[in-house]
Amino acid sequence: MNAGRTTAETADPGPLLLVDAANVVGSVPDGWWRDRRGATERLRDTLVPYASGGLPDVVPPLPGPLDVVLVVEGAARGTEPVPGVRVEAADGSGDDRIVEVVAGERARGRRCVVATADRELRERVAALGAETVGPRTVRP
């Protein structure tokens, strides 16, 4: 029994997809360095369909609906959220913010998938029980 807790607090929140914006944006040499925030906003917009549709092509599949969180840093701070994509602005390192979010969510037993090619970040979140996918998974 969950005395004092609401249904919303006890309901399974579903899977969480965290996207390392700096790493994913930087994975395609399309001139992003001229407008880092604009490139991040374009990435954010491509993530919207994953909120409802999930990532069925990853193994194991990550079905929707899922929470999508885009973690930004530096010049990309100020990127606004849109329906389906929450934006977390890191005060310092985006990698450290991703690790903080994963640690908190994994402590609650939530499935977390992190999109990044950063080897060190992949190791850090895997040690917490998160799964990782490469940038092309979310930026085909």
GROMACS .gro file of N, CA and C in nm:
model
  420
    1MET      N    1   0.084  -0.117   0.000
    1MET     CA    2   0.000   0.000   0.000
    1MET      C    3   0.088   0.124   0.000
    2ASN      N    4   0.048   0.226  -0.071
    2ASN     CA    5   0.126   0.347  -0.083
    2ASN      C    6   0.055   0.463  -0.014
    3ALA      N    7   0.042   0.454   0.115
    3ALA     CA    8  -0.029   0.557   0.191
    3ALA      C    9   0.036   0.692   0.170
    4GLY      N   10  -0.046   0.791   0.138
    4GLY     CA   11   0.005   0.926   0.123
    4GLY      C   12   0.062   0.957  -0.013
    5ARG      N   13   0.065   0.860  -0.104
    5ARG     CA   14   0.120   0.883  -0.236
    5ARG      C   15   0.008   0.878  -0.339
    6THR      N   16   0.016   0.968  -0.434
    6THR     CA   17  -0.086   0.973  -0.538
    6THR      C   18  -0.057   0.871  -0.647
    7THR      N   19  -0.157   0.843  -0.728
    7THR     CA   20  -0.140   0.750  -0.839
    7THR      C   21  -0.029   0.798  -0.932
    8ALA      N   22  -0.024   0.929  -0.958
    8ALA     CA   23   0.079   0.983  -1.047
    8ALA      C   24   0.218   0.957  -0.992
    9GLU      N   25   0.234   0.958  -0.860
    9GLU     CA   26   0.365   0.935  -0.800
    9GLU      C   27   0.403   0.788  -0.804
   10THR      N   28   0.307   0.699  -0.806
   10THR     CA   29   0.337   0.557  -0.802
   10THR      C   30   0.330   0.492  -0.940
   11ALA      N   31   0.276   0.561  -1.039
   11ALA     CA   32   0.263   0.505  -1.173
   11ALA      C   33   0.400   0.490  -1.237
   12ASP      N   34   0.414   0.387  -1.320
   12ASP     CA   35   0.538   0.366  -1.395
   12ASP      C   36   0.554   0.482  -1.493
   13PRO      N   37   0.663   0.559  -1.481
   13PRO     CA   38   0.678   0.675  -1.567
   13PRO      C   39   0.716   0.639  -1.711
   14GLY      N   40   0.745   0.514  -1.739
   14GLY     CA   41   0.785   0.476  -1.874
   14GLY      C   42   0.931   0.508  -1.898
   15PRO      N   43   0.981   0.466  -2.014
   15PRO     CA   44   1.124   0.485  -2.042
   15PRO      C   45   1.161   0.631  -2.067
   16LEU      N   46   1.289   0.659  -2.048
   16LEU     CA   47   1.344   0.793  -2.065
   16LEU      C   48   1.455   0.789  -2.169
   17LEU      N   49   1.446   0.875  -2.269
   17LEU     CA   50   1.552   0.891  -2.369
   17LEU      C   51   1.620   1.024  -2.342
   18LEU      N   52   1.749   1.017  -2.309
   18LEU     CA   53   1.829   1.138  -2.287
   18LEU      C   54   1.922   1.155  -2.407
   19VAL      N   55   1.924   1.274  -2.463
   19VAL     CA   56   2.005   1.301  -2.581
   19VAL      C   57   2.114   1.402  -2.546
   20ASP      N   58   2.238   1.363  -2.568
   20ASP     CA   59   2.355   1.448  -2.549
   20ASP      C   60   2.362   1.543  -2.669
   21ALA      N   61   2.302   1.661  -2.654
   21ALA     CA   62   2.287   1.752  -2.768
   21ALA      C   63   2.420   1.788  -2.833
   22ALA      N   64   2.520   1.823  -2.755
   22ALA     CA   65   2.648   1.866  -2.812
   22ALA      C   66   2.709   1.754  -2.895
   23ASN      N   67   2.703   1.633  -2.845
   23ASN     CA   68   2.763   1.520  -2.914
   23ASN      C   69   2.686   1.483  -3.039
   24VAL      N   70   2.554   1.479  -3.029
   24VAL     CA   71   2.473   1.439  -3.144
   24VAL      C   72   2.478   1.546  -3.253
   25VAL      N   73   2.468   1.673  -3.215
   25VAL     CA   74   2.479   1.781  -3.313
   25VAL      C   75   2.615   1.775  -3.382
   26GLY      N   76   2.720   1.755  -3.304
   26GLY     CA   77   2.856   1.752  -3.359
   26GLY      C   78   2.888   1.630  -3.441
   27SER      N   79   2.798   1.533  -3.445
   27SER     CA   80   2.825   1.409  -3.519
   27SER      C   81   2.807   1.424  -3.670
   28VAL      N   82   2.750   1.535  -3.712
   28VAL     CA   83   2.727   1.560  -3.855
   28VAL      C   84   2.790   1.694  -3.892
   29PRO      N   85   2.889   1.694  -3.981
   29PRO     CA   86   2.956   1.820  -4.017
   29PRO      C   87   2.873   1.902  -4.116
   30ASP      N   88   2.765   1.962  -4.063
   30ASP     CA   89   2.673   2.036  -4.151
   30ASP      C   90   2.678   2.187  -4.127
   31GLY      N   91   2.786   2.233  -4.066
   31GLY     CA   92   2.799   2.376  -4.038
   31GLY      C   93   2.742   2.416  -3.904
   32TRP      N   94   2.714   2.321  -3.817
   32TRP     CA   95   2.655   2.348  -3.686
   32TRP      C   96   2.736   2.449  -3.606
   33TRP      N   97   2.867   2.455  -3.626
   33TRP     CA   98   2.954   2.542  -3.548
   33TRP      C   99   2.927   2.690  -3.576
   34ARG      N  100   2.861   2.721  -3.686
   34ARG     CA  101   2.826   2.860  -3.716
   34ARG      C  102   2.704   2.906  -3.638
   35ASP      N  103   2.619   2.813  -3.599
   35ASP     CA  104   2.496   2.845  -3.525
   35ASP      C  105   2.461   2.726  -3.436
   36ARG      N  106   2.533   2.715  -3.327
   36ARG     CA  107   2.517   2.601  -3.236
   36ARG      C  108   2.375   2.590  -3.181
   37ARG      N  109   2.318   2.702  -3.143
   37ARG     CA  110   2.182   2.698  -3.087
   37ARG      C  111   2.081   2.660  -3.195
   38GLY      N  112   2.095   2.715  -3.315
   38GLY     CA  113   2.004   2.679  -3.424
   38GLY      C  114   2.012   2.531  -3.458
   39ALA      N  115   2.135   2.477  -3.458
   39ALA     CA  116   2.153   2.334  -3.485
   39ALA      C  117   2.087   2.250  -3.376
   40THR      N  118   2.097   2.295  -3.253
   40THR     CA  119   2.035   2.224  -3.141
   40THR      C  120   1.882   2.230  -3.152
   41GLU      N  121   1.830   2.344  -3.193
   41GLU     CA  122   1.685   2.354  -3.211
   41GLU      C  123   1.636   2.262  -3.324
   42ARG      N  124   1.714   2.250  -3.430
   42ARG     CA  125   1.677   2.157  -3.538
   42ARG      C  126   1.679   2.013  -3.488
   43LEU      N  127   1.780   1.977  -3.407
   43LEU     CA  128   1.784   1.844  -3.349
   43LEU      C  129   1.662   1.822  -3.260
   44ARG      N  130   1.632   1.918  -3.175
   44ARG     CA  131   1.515   1.907  -3.086
   44ARG      C  132   1.390   1.874  -3.166
   45ASP      N  133   1.372   1.945  -3.276
   45ASP     CA  134   1.252   1.925  -3.357
   45ASP      C  135   1.246   1.786  -3.419
   46THR      N  136   1.362   1.727  -3.451
   46THR     CA  137   1.362   1.592  -3.509
   46THR      C  138   1.333   1.486  -3.403
   47LEU      N  139   1.345   1.521  -3.276
   47LEU     CA  140   1.321   1.426  -3.167
   47LEU      C  141   1.174   1.410  -3.132
   48VAL      N  142   1.091   1.505  -3.171
   48VAL     CA  143   0.950   1.506  -3.131
   48VAL      C  144   0.879   1.374  -3.160
   49PRO      N  145   0.893   1.314  -3.281
   49PRO     CA  146   0.820   1.189  -3.308
   49PRO      C  147   0.857   1.073  -3.215
   50TYR      N  148   0.976   1.076  -3.156
   50TYR     CA  149   1.017   0.967  -3.068
   50TYR      C  150   0.935   0.966  -2.939
   51ALA      N  151   0.882   1.080  -2.898
   51ALA     CA  152   0.803   1.085  -2.775
   51ALA      C  153   0.681   0.994  -2.784
   52SER      N  154   0.617   0.990  -2.898
   52SER     CA  155   0.500   0.903  -2.911
   52SER      C  156   0.534   0.768  -2.975
   53GLY      N  157   0.625   0.769  -3.070
   53GLY     CA  158   0.657   0.647  -3.144
   53GLY      C  159   0.767   0.562  -3.085
   54GLY      N  160   0.845   0.617  -2.993
   54GLY     CA  161   0.955   0.543  -2.934
   54GLY      C  162   1.067   0.518  -3.033
   55LEU      N  163   1.154   0.426  -2.998
   55LEU     CA  164   1.265   0.384  -3.083
   55LEU      C  165   1.252   0.234  -3.105
   56PRO      N  166   1.167   0.193  -3.197
   56PRO     CA  167   1.142   0.050  -3.214
   56PRO      C  168   1.260  -0.028  -3.273
   57ASP      N  169   1.357   0.042  -3.332
   57ASP     CA  170   1.468  -0.027  -3.397
   57ASP      C  171   1.587  -0.055  -3.305
   58VAL      N  172   1.583  -0.008  -3.180
   58VAL     CA  173   1.691  -0.040  -3.088
   58VAL      C  174   1.664  -0.177  -3.027
   59VAL      N  175   1.767  -0.240  -2.973
   59VAL     CA  176   1.753  -0.372  -2.912
   59VAL      C  177   1.793  -0.362  -2.766
   60PRO      N  178   1.700  -0.394  -2.673
   60PRO     CA  179   1.560  -0.423  -2.698
   60PRO      C  180   1.486  -0.296  -2.737
   61PRO      N  181   1.371  -0.309  -2.804
   61PRO     CA  182   1.297  -0.192  -2.850
   61PRO      C  183   1.263  -0.097  -2.734
   62LEU      N  184   1.257   0.030  -2.766
   62LEU     CA  185   1.218   0.132  -2.670
   62LEU      C  186   1.084   0.187  -2.717
   63PRO      N  187   0.975   0.127  -2.670
   63PRO     CA  188   0.842   0.165  -2.720
   63PRO      C  189   0.798   0.301  -2.666
   64GLY      N  190   0.715   0.367  -2.743
   64GLY     CA  191   0.655   0.491  -2.697
   64GLY      C  192   0.528   0.459  -2.621
   65PRO      N  193   0.474   0.550  -2.548
   65PRO     CA  194   0.531   0.683  -2.532
   65PRO      C  195   0.651   0.680  -2.438
   66LEU      N  196   0.740   0.774  -2.460
   66LEU     CA  197   0.856   0.787  -2.372
   66LEU      C  198   0.885   0.934  -2.350
   67ASP      N  199   0.955   0.961  -2.244
   67ASP     CA  200   0.998   1.098  -2.216
   67ASP      C  201   1.129   1.121  -2.290
   68VAL      N  202   1.135   1.232  -2.363
   68VAL     CA  203   1.256   1.268  -2.437
   68VAL      C  204   1.313   1.393  -2.370
   69VAL      N  205   1.441   1.384  -2.333
   69VAL     CA  206   1.509   1.496  -2.269
   69VAL      C  207   1.634   1.528  -2.349
   70LEU      N  208   1.644   1.651  -2.396
   70LEU     CA  209   1.759   1.700  -2.469
   70LEU      C  210   1.844   1.780  -2.370
   71VAL      N  211   1.967   1.735  -2.346
   71VAL     CA  212   2.055   1.803  -2.250
   71VAL      C  213   2.149   1.894  -2.329
   72VAL      N  214   2.142   2.025  -2.298
   72VAL     CA  215   2.218   2.126  -2.370
   72VAL      C  216   2.318   2.193  -2.277
   73GLU      N  217   2.419   2.252  -2.339
   73GLU     CA  218   2.522   2.324  -2.264
   73GLU      C  219   2.577   2.436  -2.350
   74GLY      N  220   2.654   2.523  -2.290
   74GLY     CA  221   2.724   2.628  -2.365
   74GLY      C  222   2.631   2.715  -2.447
   75ALA      N  223   2.669   2.739  -2.573
   75ALA     CA  224   2.595   2.829  -2.662
   75ALA      C  225   2.453   2.779  -2.692
   76ALA      N  226   2.426   2.653  -2.665
   76ALA     CA  227   2.292   2.598  -2.691
   76ALA      C  228   2.196   2.622  -2.575
   77ARG      N  229   2.248   2.673  -2.462
   77ARG     CA  230   2.158   2.706  -2.351
   77ARG      C  231   2.057   2.808  -2.402
   78GLY      N  232   1.938   2.800  -2.356
   78GLY     CA  233   1.834   2.890  -2.403
   78GLY      C  234   1.746   2.824  -2.507
   79THR      N  235   1.786   2.704  -2.550
   79THR     CA  236   1.699   2.627  -2.639
   79THR      C  237   1.572   2.596  -2.561
   80GLU      N  238   1.460   2.629  -2.619
   80GLU     CA  239   1.331   2.612  -2.552
   80GLU      C  240   1.277   2.470  -2.574
   81PRO      N  241   1.201   2.420  -2.477
   81PRO     CA  242   1.134   2.291  -2.497
   81PRO      C  243   1.019   2.306  -2.596
   82VAL      N  244   0.977   2.195  -2.652
   82VAL     CA  245   0.859   2.189  -2.738
   82VAL      C  246   0.776   2.070  -2.689
   83PRO      N  247   0.649   2.064  -2.725
   83PRO     CA  248   0.570   1.948  -2.683
   83PRO      C  249   0.638   1.818  -2.728
   84GLY      N  250   0.664   1.731  -2.632
   84GLY     CA  251   0.729   1.604  -2.661
   84GLY      C  252   0.876   1.600  -2.629
   85VAL      N  253   0.940   1.716  -2.615
   85VAL     CA  254   1.084   1.720  -2.585
   85VAL      C  255   1.110   1.822  -2.475
   86ARG      N  256   1.156   1.770  -2.362
   86ARG     CA  257   1.198   1.856  -2.251
   86ARG      C  258   1.344   1.895  -2.274
   87VAL      N  259   1.382   2.014  -2.237
   87VAL     CA  260   1.520   2.059  -2.251
   87VAL      C  261   1.577   2.085  -2.113
   88GLU      N  262   1.692   2.024  -2.086
   88GLU     CA  263   1.765   2.044  -1.961
   88GLU      C  264   1.891   2.120  -1.994
   89ALA      N  265   1.906   2.241  -1.941
   89ALA     CA  266   2.027   2.320  -1.962
   89ALA      C  267   2.124   2.290  -1.849
   90ALA      N  268   2.241   2.239  -1.886
   90ALA     CA  269   2.343   2.207  -1.786
   90ALA      C  270   2.411   2.336  -1.740
   91ASP      N  271   2.430   2.348  -1.609
   91ASP     CA  272   2.502   2.464  -1.557
   91ASP      C  273   2.649   2.458  -1.597
   92GLY      N  274   2.701   2.338  -1.604
   92GLY     CA  275   2.840   2.318  -1.642
   92GLY      C  276   2.846   2.217  -1.755
   93SER      N  277   2.899   2.101  -1.724
   93SER     CA  278   2.915   1.994  -1.823
   93SER      C  279   2.782   1.925  -1.852
   94GLY      N  280   2.749   1.914  -1.980
   94GLY     CA  281   2.630   1.839  -2.020
   94GLY      C  282   2.641   1.694  -1.980
   95ASP      N  283   2.762   1.638  -1.991
   95ASP     CA  284   2.782   1.498  -1.953
   95ASP      C  285   2.749   1.477  -1.806
   96ASP      N  286   2.797   1.568  -1.721
   96ASP     CA  287   2.769   1.555  -1.578
   96ASP      C  288   2.619   1.564  -1.550
   97ARG      N  289   2.549   1.651  -1.622
   97ARG     CA  290   2.403   1.662  -1.602
   97ARG      C  291   2.333   1.534  -1.644
   98ILE      N  292   2.376   1.475  -1.755
   98ILE     CA  293   2.318   1.349  -1.801
   98ILE      C  294   2.338   1.241  -1.695
   99VAL      N  295   2.458   1.232  -1.640
   99VAL     CA  296   2.487   1.133  -1.537
   99VAL      C  297   2.398   1.156  -1.414
  100GLU      N  298   2.379   1.282  -1.374
  100GLU     CA  299   2.292   1.313  -1.260
  100GLU      C  300   2.149   1.266  -1.285
  101VAL      N  301   2.097   1.295  -1.404
  101VAL     CA  302   1.959   1.256  -1.436
  101VAL      C  303   1.948   1.104  -1.438
  102VAL      N  304   2.043   1.037  -1.501
  102VAL     CA  305   2.039   0.890  -1.507
  102VAL      C  306   2.045   0.832  -1.367
  103ALA      N  307   2.133   0.883  -1.282
  103ALA     CA  308   2.146   0.829  -1.146
  103ALA      C  309   2.013   0.840  -1.071
  104GLY      N  310   1.947   0.953  -1.081
  104GLY     CA  311   1.820   0.972  -1.012
  104GLY      C  312   1.710   0.882  -1.067
  105GLU      N  313   1.703   0.872  -1.199
  105GLU     CA  314   1.597   0.792  -1.261
  105GLU      C  315   1.622   0.642  -1.244
  106ARG      N  316   1.745   0.598  -1.254
  106ARG     CA  317   1.777   0.456  -1.236
  106ARG      C  318   1.753   0.415  -1.091
  107ALA      N  319   1.775   0.506  -0.996
  107ALA     CA  320   1.748   0.476  -0.855
  107ALA      C  321   1.600   0.444  -0.834
  108ARG      N  322   1.515   0.499  -0.919
  108ARG     CA  323   1.370   0.471  -0.913
  108ARG      C  324   1.334   0.350  -0.998
  109GLY      N  325   1.433   0.290  -1.064
  109GLY     CA  326   1.408   0.172  -1.145
  109GLY      C  327   1.365   0.202  -1.288
  110ARG      N  328   1.379   0.324  -1.329
  110ARG     CA  329   1.334   0.364  -1.462
  110ARG      C  330   1.435   0.325  -1.570
  111ARG      N  331   1.384   0.278  -1.682
  111ARG     CA  332   1.470   0.245  -1.796
  111ARG      C  333   1.518   0.375  -1.860
  112CYS      N  334   1.649   0.389  -1.874
  112CYS     CA  335   1.710   0.508  -1.933
  112CYS      C  336   1.796   0.467  -2.052
  113VAL      N  337   1.781   0.540  -2.161
  113VAL     CA  338   1.863   0.520  -2.279
  113VAL      C  339   1.926   0.655  -2.313
  114VAL      N  340   2.058   0.655  -2.330
  114VAL     CA  341   2.132   0.778  -2.358
  114VAL      C  342   2.186   0.772  -2.500
  115ALA      N  343   2.156   0.876  -2.579
  115ALA     CA  344   2.206   0.886  -2.716
  115ALA      C  345   2.332   0.972  -2.716
  116THR      N  346   2.446   0.909  -2.744
  116THR     CA  347   2.574   0.977  -2.748
  116THR      C  348   2.677   0.885  -2.813
  117ALA      N  349   2.784   0.946  -2.864
  117ALA     CA  350   2.898   0.867  -2.912
  117ALA      C  351   3.016   0.883  -2.818
  118ASP      N  352   3.000   0.963  -2.715
  118ASP     CA  353   3.107   0.992  -2.619
  118ASP      C  354   3.138   0.866  -2.537
  119ARG      N  355   3.253   0.810  -2.561
  119ARG     CA  356   3.290   0.683  -2.497
  119ARG      C  357   3.290   0.692  -2.345
  120GLU      N  358   3.346   0.799  -2.290
  120GLU     CA  359   3.351   0.813  -2.144
  120GLU      C  360   3.210   0.826  -2.086
  121LEU      N  361   3.125   0.905  -2.150
  121LEU     CA  362   2.987   0.919  -2.102
  121LEU      C  363   2.914   0.787  -2.110
  122ARG      N  364   2.934   0.713  -2.217
  122ARG     CA  365   2.870   0.582  -2.231
  122ARG      C  366   2.908   0.491  -2.115
  123GLU      N  367   3.034   0.492  -2.078
  123GLU     CA  368   3.082   0.409  -1.967
  123GLU      C  369   3.021   0.455  -1.835
  124ARG      N  370   3.015   0.585  -1.814
  124ARG     CA  371   2.960   0.639  -1.688
  124ARG      C  372   2.814   0.601  -1.670
  125VAL      N  373   2.734   0.616  -1.775
  125VAL     CA  374   2.591   0.586  -1.759
  125VAL      C  375   2.565   0.435  -1.758
  126ALA      N  376   2.647   0.359  -1.830
  126ALA     CA  377   2.632   0.213  -1.827
  126ALA      C  378   2.658   0.160  -1.686
  127ALA      N  379   2.753   0.221  -1.616
  127ALA     CA  380   2.782   0.179  -1.478
  127ALA      C  381   2.663   0.202  -1.387
  128LEU      N  382   2.571   0.291  -1.427
  128LEU     CA  383   2.450   0.318  -1.350
  128LEU      C  384   2.332   0.234  -1.396
  129GLY      N  385   2.353   0.154  -1.501
  129GLY     CA  386   2.247   0.068  -1.551
  129GLY      C  387   2.172   0.122  -1.671
  130ALA      N  388   2.218   0.233  -1.728
  130ALA     CA  389   2.153   0.289  -1.847
  130ALA      C  390   2.203   0.218  -1.972
  131GLU      N  391   2.121   0.223  -2.075
  131GLU     CA  392   2.160   0.173  -2.207
  131GLU      C  393   2.207   0.291  -2.290
  132THR      N  394   2.285   0.262  -2.394
  132THR     CA  395   2.331   0.370  -2.481
  132THR      C  396   2.306   0.334  -2.628
  133VAL      N  397   2.284   0.439  -2.706
  133VAL     CA  398   2.271   0.427  -2.851
  133VAL      C  399   2.354   0.536  -2.913
  134GLY      N  400   2.392   0.518  -3.038
  134GLY     CA  401   2.472   0.616  -3.108
  134GLY      C  402   2.388   0.730  -3.162
  135PRO      N  403   2.454   0.838  -3.205
  135PRO     CA  404   2.384   0.955  -3.258
  135PRO      C  405   2.293   0.924  -3.377
  136ARG      N  406   2.331   0.832  -3.462
  136ARG     CA  407   2.249   0.803  -3.580
  136ARG      C  408   2.113   0.743  -3.543
  137THR      N  409   2.102   0.690  -3.424
  137THR     CA  410   1.973   0.635  -3.380
  137THR      C  411   1.868   0.745  -3.372
  138VAL      N  412   1.910   0.866  -3.331
  138VAL     CA  413   1.815   0.976  -3.316
  138VAL      C  414   1.832   1.084  -3.421
  139ARG      N  415   1.935   1.068  -3.503
  139ARG     CA  416   1.961   1.166  -3.610
  139ARG      C  417   2.000   1.091  -3.736
  140PRO      N  418   1.899   1.025  -3.797
  140PRO     CA  419   1.930   0.944  -3.915
  140PRO      C  420   1.977   1.026  -4.034
   0.00000   0.00000   0.00000
